[in-house]
Coordinates of C-alpha atoms and ligand atoms in Angstrom, one line a residue:
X1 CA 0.0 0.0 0.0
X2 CA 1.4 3.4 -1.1
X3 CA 1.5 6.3 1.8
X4 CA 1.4 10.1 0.1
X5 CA 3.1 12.3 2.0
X6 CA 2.4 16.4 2.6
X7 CA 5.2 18.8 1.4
X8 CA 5.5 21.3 4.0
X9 CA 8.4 23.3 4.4
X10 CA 10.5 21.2 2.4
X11 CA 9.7 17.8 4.6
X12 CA 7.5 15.1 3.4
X13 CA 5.6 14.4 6.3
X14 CA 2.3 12.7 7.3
X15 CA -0.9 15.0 8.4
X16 CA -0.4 16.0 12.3
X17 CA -3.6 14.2 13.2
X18 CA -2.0 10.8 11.9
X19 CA -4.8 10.0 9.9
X20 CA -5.1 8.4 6.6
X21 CA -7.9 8.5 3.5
X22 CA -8.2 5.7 1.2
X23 CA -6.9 6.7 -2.6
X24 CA -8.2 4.4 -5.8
X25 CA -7.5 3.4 -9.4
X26 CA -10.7 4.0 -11.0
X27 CA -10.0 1.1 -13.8
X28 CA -10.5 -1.5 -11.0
X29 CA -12.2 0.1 -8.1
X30 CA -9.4 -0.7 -5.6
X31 CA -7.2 0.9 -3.1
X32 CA -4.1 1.5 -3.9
X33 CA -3.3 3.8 -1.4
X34 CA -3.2 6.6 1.3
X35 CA -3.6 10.3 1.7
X36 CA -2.8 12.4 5.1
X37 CA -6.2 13.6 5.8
X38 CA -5.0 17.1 7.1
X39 CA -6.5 19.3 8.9
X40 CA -6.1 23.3 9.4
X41 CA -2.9 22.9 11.9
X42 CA -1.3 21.6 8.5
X43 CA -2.5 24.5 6.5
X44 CA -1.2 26.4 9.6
X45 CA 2.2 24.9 9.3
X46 CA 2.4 25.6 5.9
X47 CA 1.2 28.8 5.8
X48 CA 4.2 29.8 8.7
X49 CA 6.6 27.7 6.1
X50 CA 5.2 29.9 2.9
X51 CA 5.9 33.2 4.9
X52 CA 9.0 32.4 6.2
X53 CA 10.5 31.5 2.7
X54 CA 9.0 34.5 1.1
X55 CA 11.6 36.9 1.3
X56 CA 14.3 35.3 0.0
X57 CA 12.1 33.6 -2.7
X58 CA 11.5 37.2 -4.0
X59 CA 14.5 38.4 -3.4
X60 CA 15.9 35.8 -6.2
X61 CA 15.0 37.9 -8.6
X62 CA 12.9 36.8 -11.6
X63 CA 15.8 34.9 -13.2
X64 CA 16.7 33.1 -10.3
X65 CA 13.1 32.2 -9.5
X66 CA 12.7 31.4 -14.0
X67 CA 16.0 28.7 -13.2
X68 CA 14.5 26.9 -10.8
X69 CA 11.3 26.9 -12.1
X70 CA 12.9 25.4 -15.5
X71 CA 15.0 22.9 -13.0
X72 CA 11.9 21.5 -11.8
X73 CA 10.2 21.7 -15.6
X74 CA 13.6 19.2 -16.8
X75 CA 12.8 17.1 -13.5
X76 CA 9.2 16.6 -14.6
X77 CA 10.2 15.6 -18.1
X78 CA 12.9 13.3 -17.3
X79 CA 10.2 11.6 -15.5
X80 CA 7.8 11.3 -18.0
X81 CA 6.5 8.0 -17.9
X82 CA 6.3 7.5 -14.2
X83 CA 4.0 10.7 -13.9
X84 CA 2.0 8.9 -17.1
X85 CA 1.5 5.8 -15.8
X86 CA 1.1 7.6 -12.2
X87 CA -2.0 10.2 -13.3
X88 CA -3.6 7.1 -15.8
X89 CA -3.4 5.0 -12.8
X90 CA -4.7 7.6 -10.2
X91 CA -7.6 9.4 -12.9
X92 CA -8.8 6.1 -15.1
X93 CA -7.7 8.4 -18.1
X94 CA -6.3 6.6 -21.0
X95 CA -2.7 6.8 -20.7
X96 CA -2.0 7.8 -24.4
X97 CA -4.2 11.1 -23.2
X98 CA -1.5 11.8 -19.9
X99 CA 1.1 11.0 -22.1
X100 CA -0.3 13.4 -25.1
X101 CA -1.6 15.9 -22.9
X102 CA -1.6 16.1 -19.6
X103 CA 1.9 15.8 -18.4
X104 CA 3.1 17.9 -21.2
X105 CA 1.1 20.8 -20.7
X106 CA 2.1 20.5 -17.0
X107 CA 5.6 21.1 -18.6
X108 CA 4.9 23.7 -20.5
X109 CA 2.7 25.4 -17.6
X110 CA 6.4 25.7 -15.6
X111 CA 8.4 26.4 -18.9
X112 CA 5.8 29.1 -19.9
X113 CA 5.6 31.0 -16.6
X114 CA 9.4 30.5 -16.2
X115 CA 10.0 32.6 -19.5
X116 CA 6.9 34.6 -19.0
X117 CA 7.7 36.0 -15.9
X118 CA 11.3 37.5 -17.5
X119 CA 9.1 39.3 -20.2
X120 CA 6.6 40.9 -17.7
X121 CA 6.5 44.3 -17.8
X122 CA 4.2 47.3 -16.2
X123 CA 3.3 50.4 -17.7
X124 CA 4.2 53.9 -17.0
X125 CA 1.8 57.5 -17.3
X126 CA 3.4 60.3 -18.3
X127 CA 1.6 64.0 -17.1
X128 CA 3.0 66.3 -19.7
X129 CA 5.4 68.3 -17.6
X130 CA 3.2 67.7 -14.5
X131 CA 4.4 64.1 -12.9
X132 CA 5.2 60.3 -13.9
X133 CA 3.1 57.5 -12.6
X134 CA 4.8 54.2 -13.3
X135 CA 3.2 50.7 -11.9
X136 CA 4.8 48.8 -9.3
X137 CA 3.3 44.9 -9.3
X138 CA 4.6 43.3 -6.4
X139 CA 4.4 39.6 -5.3
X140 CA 1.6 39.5 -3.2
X141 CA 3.2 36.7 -0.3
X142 CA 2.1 33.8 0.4
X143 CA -0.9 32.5 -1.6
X144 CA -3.6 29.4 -1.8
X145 CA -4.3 27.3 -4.5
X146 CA -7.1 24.8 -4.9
X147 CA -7.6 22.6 -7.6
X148 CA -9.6 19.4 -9.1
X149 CA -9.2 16.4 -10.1
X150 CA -10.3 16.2 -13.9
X151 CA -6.8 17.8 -14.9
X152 CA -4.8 17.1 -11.9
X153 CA -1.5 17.7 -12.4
X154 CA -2.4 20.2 -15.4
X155 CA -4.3 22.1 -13.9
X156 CA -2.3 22.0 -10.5
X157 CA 0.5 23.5 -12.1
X158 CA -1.3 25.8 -14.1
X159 CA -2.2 27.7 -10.9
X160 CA 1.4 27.2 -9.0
X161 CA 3.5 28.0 -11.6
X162 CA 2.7 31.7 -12.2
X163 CA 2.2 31.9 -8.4
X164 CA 5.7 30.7 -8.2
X165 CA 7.3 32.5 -11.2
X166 CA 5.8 36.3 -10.0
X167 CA 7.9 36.0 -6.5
X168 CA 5.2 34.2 -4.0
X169 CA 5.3 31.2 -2.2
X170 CA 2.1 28.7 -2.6
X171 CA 0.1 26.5 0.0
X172 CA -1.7 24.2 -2.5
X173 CA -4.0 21.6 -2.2
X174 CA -4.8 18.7 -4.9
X175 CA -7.8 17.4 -5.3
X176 CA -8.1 14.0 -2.5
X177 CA -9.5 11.9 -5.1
X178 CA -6.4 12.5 -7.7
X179 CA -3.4 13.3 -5.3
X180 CA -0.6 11.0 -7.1
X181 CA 1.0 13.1 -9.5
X182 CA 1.5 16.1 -6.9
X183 CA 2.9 14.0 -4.8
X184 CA 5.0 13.0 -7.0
X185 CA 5.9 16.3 -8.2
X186 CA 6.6 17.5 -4.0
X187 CA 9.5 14.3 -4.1
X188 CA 11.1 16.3 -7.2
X189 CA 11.2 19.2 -5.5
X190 CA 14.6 19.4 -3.1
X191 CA 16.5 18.1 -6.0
X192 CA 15.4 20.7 -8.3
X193 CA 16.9 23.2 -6.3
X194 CA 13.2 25.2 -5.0
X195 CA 13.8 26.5 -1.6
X196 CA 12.3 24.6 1.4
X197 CA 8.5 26.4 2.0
X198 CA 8.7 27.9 -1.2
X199 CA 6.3 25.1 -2.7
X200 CA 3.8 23.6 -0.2
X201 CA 1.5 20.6 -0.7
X202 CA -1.4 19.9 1.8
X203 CA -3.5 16.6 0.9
X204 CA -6.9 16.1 2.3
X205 CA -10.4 16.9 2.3
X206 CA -12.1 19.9 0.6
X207 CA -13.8 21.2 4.1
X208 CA -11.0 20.4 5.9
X209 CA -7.9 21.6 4.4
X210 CA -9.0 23.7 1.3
X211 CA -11.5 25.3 4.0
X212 CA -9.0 26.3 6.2
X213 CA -6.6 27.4 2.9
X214 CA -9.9 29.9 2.0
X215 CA -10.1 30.9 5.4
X216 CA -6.9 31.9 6.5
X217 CA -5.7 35.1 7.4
X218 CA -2.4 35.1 6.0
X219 CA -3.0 33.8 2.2
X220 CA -4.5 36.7 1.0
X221 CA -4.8 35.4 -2.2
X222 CA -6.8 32.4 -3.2
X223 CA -6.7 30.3 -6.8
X224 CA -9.7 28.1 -7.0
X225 CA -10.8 25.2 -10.2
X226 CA -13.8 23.5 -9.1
X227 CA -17.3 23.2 -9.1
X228 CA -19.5 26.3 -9.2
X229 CA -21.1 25.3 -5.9
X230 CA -17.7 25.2 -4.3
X231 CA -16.8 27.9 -5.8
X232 CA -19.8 29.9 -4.2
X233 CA -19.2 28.8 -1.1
X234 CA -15.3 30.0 -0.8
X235 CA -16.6 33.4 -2.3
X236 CA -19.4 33.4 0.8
X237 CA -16.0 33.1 3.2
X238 CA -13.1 34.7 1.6
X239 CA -15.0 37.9 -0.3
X240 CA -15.9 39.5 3.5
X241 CA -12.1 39.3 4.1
X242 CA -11.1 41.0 0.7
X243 CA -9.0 38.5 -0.5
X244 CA -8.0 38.1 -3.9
X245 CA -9.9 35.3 -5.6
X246 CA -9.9 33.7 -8.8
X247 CA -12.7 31.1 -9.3
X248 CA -12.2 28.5 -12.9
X249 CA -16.0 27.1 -12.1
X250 CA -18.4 24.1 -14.1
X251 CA -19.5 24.0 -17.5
X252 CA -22.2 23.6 -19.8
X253 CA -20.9 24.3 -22.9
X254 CA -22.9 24.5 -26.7
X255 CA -21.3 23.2 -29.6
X256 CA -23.1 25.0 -32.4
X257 CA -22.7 23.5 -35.8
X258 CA -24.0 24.9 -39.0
X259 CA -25.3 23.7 -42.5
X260 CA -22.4 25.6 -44.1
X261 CA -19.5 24.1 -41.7
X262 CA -17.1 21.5 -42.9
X263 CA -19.2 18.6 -42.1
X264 CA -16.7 15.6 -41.8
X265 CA -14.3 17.6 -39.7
X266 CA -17.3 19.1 -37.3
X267 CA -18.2 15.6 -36.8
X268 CA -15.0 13.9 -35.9
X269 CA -13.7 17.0 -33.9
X270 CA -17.3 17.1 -32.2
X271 CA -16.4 13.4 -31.2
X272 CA -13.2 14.0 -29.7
X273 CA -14.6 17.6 -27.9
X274 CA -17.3 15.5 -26.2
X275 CA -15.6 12.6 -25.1
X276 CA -12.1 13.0 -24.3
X277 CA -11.2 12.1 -20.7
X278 CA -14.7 10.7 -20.5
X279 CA -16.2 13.9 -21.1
X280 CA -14.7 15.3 -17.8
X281 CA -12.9 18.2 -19.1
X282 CA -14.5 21.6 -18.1
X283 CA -14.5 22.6 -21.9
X284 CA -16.1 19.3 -23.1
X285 CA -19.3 20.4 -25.5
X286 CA -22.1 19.1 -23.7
X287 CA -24.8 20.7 -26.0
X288 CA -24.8 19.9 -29.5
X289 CA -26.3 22.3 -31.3
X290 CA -27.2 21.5 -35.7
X291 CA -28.9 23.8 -37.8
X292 CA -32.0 21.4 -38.7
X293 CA -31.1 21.1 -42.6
X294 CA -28.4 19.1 -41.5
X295 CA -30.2 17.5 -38.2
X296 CA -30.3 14.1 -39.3
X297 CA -27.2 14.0 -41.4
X298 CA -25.2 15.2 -38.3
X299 CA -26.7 13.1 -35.8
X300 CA -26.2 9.8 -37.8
X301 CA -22.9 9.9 -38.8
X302 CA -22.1 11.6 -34.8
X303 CA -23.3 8.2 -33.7
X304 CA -22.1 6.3 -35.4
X305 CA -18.3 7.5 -35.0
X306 CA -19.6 7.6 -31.2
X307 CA -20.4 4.0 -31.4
X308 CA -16.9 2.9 -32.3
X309 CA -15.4 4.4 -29.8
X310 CA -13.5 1.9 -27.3
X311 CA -14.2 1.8 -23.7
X312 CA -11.0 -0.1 -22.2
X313 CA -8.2 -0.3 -20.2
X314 CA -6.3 3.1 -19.7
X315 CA -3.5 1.0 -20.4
X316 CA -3.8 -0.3 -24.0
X317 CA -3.2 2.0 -26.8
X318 CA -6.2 1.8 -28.3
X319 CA -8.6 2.5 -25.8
X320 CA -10.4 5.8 -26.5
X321 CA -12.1 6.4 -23.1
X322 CA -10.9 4.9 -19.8
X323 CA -13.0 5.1 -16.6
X324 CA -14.8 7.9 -14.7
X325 CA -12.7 9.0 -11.6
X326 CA -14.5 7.6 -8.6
X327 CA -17.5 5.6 -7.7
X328 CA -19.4 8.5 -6.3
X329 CA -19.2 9.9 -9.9
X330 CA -19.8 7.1 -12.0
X331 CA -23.4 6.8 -9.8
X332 CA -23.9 10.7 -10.5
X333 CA -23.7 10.4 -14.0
X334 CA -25.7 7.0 -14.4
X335 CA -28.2 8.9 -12.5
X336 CA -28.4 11.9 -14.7
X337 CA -29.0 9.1 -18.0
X338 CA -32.0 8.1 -16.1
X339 CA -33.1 11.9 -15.5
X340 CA -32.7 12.4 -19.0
X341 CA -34.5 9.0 -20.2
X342 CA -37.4 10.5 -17.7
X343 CA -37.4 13.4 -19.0
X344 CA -38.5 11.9 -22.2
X345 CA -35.3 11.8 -23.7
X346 CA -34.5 9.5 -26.1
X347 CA -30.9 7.5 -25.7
X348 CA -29.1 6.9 -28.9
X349 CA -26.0 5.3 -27.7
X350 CA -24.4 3.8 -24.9
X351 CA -27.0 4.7 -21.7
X352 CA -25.4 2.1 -19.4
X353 CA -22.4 1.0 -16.9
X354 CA -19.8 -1.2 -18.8
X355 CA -18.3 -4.0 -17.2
X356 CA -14.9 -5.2 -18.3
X357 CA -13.5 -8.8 -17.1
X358 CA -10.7 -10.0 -15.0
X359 CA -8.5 -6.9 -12.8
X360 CA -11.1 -4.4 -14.5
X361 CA -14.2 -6.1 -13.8
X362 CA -14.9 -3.7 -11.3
X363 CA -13.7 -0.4 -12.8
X364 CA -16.2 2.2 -12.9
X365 CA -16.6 2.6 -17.3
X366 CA -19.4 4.1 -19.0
X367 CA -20.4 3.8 -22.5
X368 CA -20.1 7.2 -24.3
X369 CA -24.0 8.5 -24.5
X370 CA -25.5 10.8 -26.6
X371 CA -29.1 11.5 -26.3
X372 CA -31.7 13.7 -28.7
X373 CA -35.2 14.8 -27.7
X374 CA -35.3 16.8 -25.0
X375 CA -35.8 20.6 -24.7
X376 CA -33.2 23.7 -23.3
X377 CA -34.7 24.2 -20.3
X378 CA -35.0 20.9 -18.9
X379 CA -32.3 20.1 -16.2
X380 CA -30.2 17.6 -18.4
X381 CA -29.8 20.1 -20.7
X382 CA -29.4 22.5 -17.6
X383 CA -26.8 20.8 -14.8
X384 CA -23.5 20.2 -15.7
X385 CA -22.6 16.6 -16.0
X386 CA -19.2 16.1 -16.3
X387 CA -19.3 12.8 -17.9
X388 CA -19.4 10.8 -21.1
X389 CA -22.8 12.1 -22.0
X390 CA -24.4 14.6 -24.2
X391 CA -27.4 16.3 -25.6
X392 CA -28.1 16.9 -29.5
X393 CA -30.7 19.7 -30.5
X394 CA -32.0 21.0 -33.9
X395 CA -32.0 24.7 -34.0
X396 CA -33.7 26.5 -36.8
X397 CA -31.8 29.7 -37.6
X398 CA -28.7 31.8 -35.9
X399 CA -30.8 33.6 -33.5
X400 CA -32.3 30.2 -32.4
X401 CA -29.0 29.0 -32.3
X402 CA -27.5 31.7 -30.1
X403 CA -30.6 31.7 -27.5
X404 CA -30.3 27.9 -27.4
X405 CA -26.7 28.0 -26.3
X406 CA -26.7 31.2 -24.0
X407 CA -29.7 29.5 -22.2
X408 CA -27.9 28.0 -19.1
X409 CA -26.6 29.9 -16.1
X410 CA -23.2 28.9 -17.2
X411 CA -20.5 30.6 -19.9
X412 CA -17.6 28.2 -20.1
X413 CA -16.6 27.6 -23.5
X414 CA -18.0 27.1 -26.8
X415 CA -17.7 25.8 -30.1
X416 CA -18.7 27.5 -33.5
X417 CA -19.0 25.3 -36.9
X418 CA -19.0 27.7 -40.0
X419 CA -17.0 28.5 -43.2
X420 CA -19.0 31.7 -43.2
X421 CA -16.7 34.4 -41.9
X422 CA -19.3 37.2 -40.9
X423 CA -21.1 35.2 -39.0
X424 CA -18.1 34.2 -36.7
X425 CA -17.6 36.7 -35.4
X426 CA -21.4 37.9 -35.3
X427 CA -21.8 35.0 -33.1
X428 CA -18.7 34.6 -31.2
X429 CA -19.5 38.2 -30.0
X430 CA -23.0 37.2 -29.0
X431 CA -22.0 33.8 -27.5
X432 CA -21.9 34.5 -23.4
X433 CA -18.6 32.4 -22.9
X434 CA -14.8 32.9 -21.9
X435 CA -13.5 31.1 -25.0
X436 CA -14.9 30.8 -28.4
X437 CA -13.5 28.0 -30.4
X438 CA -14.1 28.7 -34.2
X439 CA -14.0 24.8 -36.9
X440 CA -11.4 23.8 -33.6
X441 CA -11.4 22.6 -30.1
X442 CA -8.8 22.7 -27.6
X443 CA -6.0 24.6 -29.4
X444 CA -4.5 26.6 -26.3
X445 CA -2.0 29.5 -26.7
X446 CA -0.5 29.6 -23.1
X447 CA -0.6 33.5 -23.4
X448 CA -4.9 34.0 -24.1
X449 CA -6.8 34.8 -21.4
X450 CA -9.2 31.5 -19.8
X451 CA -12.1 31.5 -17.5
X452 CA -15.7 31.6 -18.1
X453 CA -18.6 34.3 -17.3
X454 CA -21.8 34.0 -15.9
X455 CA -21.3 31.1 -13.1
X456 CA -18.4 29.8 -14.7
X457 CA -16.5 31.9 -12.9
X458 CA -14.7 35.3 -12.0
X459 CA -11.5 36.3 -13.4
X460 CA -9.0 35.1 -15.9
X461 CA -5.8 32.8 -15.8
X462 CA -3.2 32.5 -18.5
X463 CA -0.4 34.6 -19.8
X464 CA -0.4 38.1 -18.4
X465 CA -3.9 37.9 -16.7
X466 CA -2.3 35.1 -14.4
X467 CA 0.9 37.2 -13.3
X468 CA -1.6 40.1 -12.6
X469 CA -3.7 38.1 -10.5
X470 CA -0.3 36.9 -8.4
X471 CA 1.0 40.2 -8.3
X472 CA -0.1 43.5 -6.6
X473 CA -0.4 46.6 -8.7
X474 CA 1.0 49.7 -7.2
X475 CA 0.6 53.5 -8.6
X476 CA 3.8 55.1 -8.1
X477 CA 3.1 59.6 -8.9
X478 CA 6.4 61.6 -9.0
X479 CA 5.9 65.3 -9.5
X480 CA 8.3 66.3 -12.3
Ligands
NAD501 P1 -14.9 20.3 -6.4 O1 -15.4 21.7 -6.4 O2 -15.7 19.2 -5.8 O3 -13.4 20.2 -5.8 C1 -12.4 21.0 -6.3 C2 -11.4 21.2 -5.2 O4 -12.0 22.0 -4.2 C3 -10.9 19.9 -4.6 O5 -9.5 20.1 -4.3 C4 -11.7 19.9 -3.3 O6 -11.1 19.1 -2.3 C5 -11.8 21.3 -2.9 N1 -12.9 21.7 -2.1 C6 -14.1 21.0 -1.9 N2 -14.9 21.6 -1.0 C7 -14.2 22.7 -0.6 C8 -14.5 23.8 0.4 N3 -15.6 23.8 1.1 N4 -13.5 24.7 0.5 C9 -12.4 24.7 -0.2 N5 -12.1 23.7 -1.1 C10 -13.0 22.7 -1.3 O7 -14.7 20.0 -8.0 P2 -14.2 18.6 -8.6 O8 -15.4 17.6 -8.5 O9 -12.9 18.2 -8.1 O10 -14.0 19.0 -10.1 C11 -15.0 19.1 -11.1 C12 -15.5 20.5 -11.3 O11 -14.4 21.3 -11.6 C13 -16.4 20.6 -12.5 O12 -17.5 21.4 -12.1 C14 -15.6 21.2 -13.6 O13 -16.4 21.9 -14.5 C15 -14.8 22.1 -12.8 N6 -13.6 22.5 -13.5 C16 -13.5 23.8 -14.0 C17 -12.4 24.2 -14.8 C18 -12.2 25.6 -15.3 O14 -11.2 25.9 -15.7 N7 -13.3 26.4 -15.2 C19 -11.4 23.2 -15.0 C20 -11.5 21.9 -14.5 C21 -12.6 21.6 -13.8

């Protein structure tokens, strides 16, 4: 049985309460280890840690701080395949996706910020004769991160790498039910050369120890990718003590495919944009939206690609979708097929649990679902899922298209299928989302701006936005 260890102040170390929570590998439904289940003396310790090491962190200078950033970047790398096998193991993704995407990105998340940071400049105001304001963006100190497990190491980094690379040191917390491959990155650490309490890691619960990283005093800065309802309730605690908070929140996000788009390419990339990681990433197209001259056409040759997918062991290359990441999930999303069957859906594919044989006869798998029939405002066309299920709907013209998709409380992402320029950008400017993808899905450019509006969330990260948000902007007048 494997025992994850807490990275505080450059120790590993288990949670001060001595208690331990179960970890699985979602392909088989087993244990395969243990998590300190922390508590808020941990935070506590690492929030002292994060402080202490501050200074000197700073004082490094951006290209000291960029070195060992790109130290612990090579260190990821030359591990490669034991952070693959670790998140495919730890997630039930295939392990051609971790190996594709995942662990690279997390790569490039340190490389990028590690360059970015060098490039970073403020601006400066010029009064005619009268004064010059120039802007002063400091590190802010010691800051929290929070993030989920869809993405875990991805998105894990994507938060604590520009924390890191703009001067401040980071209490962060992974998601419980995926903690592996930040463990794995907190053993990489010391030989990287980062500075003990630069880089904390707290494992545990979400009321426990993210709680007490929203709640405490001296993080006045918290980075949050979660679910909207979580979300909400670390706005309710940390907005009445001004912190600084970025919130990366759910999804519900409309694919919108038109007569004139190109029609093989819409279907295959609508495939891979609905499906990938078991439809569990937060810019998955949920909705599928087809101009009804094309309705039937769509839907047929959409379900049929769907149907070859292959539902196997994250292990073998060709498996296209591995298992959902936990048993809790796999019953939420089985449940919301039966909402949408009782809602008079109708289901057009997949609908069901699958069960593999021998070690994986008790992995949790679903078969990739899509499912036509049922109107915008009923709640499977309403709640985000976060699985391997989707909704298709007809829509009759552009402003039907446009109301169908901006009809959810949520404004994640979104998809647009045309070769008809003019109307690109007429509806990518009508679309209520953070990102527009146009004939593409997925294409990220390190430097754009990501978040969603509505209750997708508040603020951006990426590029610039992200060093803003990690630093503190200060006006700095001298009369001339
Ligand atoms: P979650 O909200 O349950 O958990 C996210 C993190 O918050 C975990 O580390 C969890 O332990 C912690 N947490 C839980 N309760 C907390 C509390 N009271 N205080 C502080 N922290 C707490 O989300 P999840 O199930 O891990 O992830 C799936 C969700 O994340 C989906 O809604 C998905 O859309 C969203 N997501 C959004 C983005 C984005 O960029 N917008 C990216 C990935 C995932």
């Amino acid at each position: 049985m494997e025992q994850l260890l807490n990275l505080i102040d450059g120790e590993l170390r288990p949670a001060i309460g001595g208690e331990w929570l179960d970890v699985y590998t979602p392909a088989t439904g087993q244990v395969y280890g243990q998590l300190p289940d922390s508590d808020e003396r941990d935070v506590e310790l690492a929030v002292q840690a994060a402080n202490r090491a501050f200074p000197a962190w700073n004082a490094l200078g951006r290209e000291g701080r960029s070195d060992a950033l790109l130290r612990l970047a090579k260190a990821i790398e030359d591990d490669l395949e034991g952070f693959v096998a670790d998140e495919s193991r730890d997630n039930g993704k295939p392990l051609s996706l971790a190996r594709r995407v995942d662990i690279p990105r997390a790569i490039a998340n340190f490389r990028f910020f590690a360059t970015a940071i060098l490039h970073f400049h403020s601006e400066a105001h010029l009064m005619d004769d009268v004064a010059v304001n120039y802007t002063d963006r400091q590190p802010i100190g010691a800051v929290g991160a929070i993030s989920p497990w869809n993405l875990p190491l991805y998105l894990f980094t994507w938060k604590i790498a520009p924390a890191l690379a703009a001067g401040n040191c980071v209490v962060a917390k992974p998601s419980e039910v995926t903690p592996l491959t930040a463990y794995r990155l907190s053993t990489l650490c010391e030989r990287a050369g980062i500075p003990r309490g630069v880089l904390n890691i707290v494992h545990g619960l979400g009321p426990k120890v993210g709680a007490a990283i929203t709640a405490h005093p001296k993080l006045p800065a918290v980075s949050f990718t979660g679910g909207t309802r979580t979300g909400a309730e670390i706005a309710r605690v940390a907005a009445p003590m001004f912190k600084k908070l970025s919130l990366e929140l759910g999804g519900k996000n409309p694919v919108l495919v038109f007569a004139d788009c190109d029609f093989d390419k819409a279907v295959k990339t609508t495939v891979r944009s609905s499906f990938t990681n078991q439809g569990q990433i937060c810019l998955c197209g949920s909705r599928i939206l087809v101009e009804r001259s094309i309705y039937d056409r769509f839907r047929d040759a959409f379900v049929e690609q769907v149907k070859a997918l292959r539902v196997g062991d994250p292990k073998d290359a060709d498996s296209d979708l591995g298992a959902v990441v936990s048993q809790a999930h796999l019953e939420t999303v089985l449940r919301y097929i039966d909402l949408a069957r009782e809602e008079g859906g109708s289901v057009l594919c997949g609908g069901e649990r699958v069960r593999l044989s021998g070690d994986l006869k008790d992995g949790w798998f679903i078969a990739p679902t899509v499912i036509e029939g049922l109107g915008p405002t009923c709640r499977t066309n309403q709640e985000e899922i976060f699985g391997p299920v989707v909704t298709l709907q007809p829509f009759d013209d552009e402003a039907d298209a446009l109301a169908l998709a901006n009809a959810t409380p949520y404004g994640l992402a979104s998809v647009i299928w045309t070769r008809d320029g003019q109307r690109t950008h007429r509806v990518a400017r009508a679309l209520q989302a953070g990102i527009v993808w146009v004939n593409c899905w997925m294409i990220r450019d390190l430097r754009t701006p990501f978040g969603g509006v509505k209750q997708s969330g508040v603020g951006r990260e990426g590029g610039v936005d992200a060093l803003r948000f990690f630093t503190e902007a200060k006006n700095v007048c001298i009369k001339l």
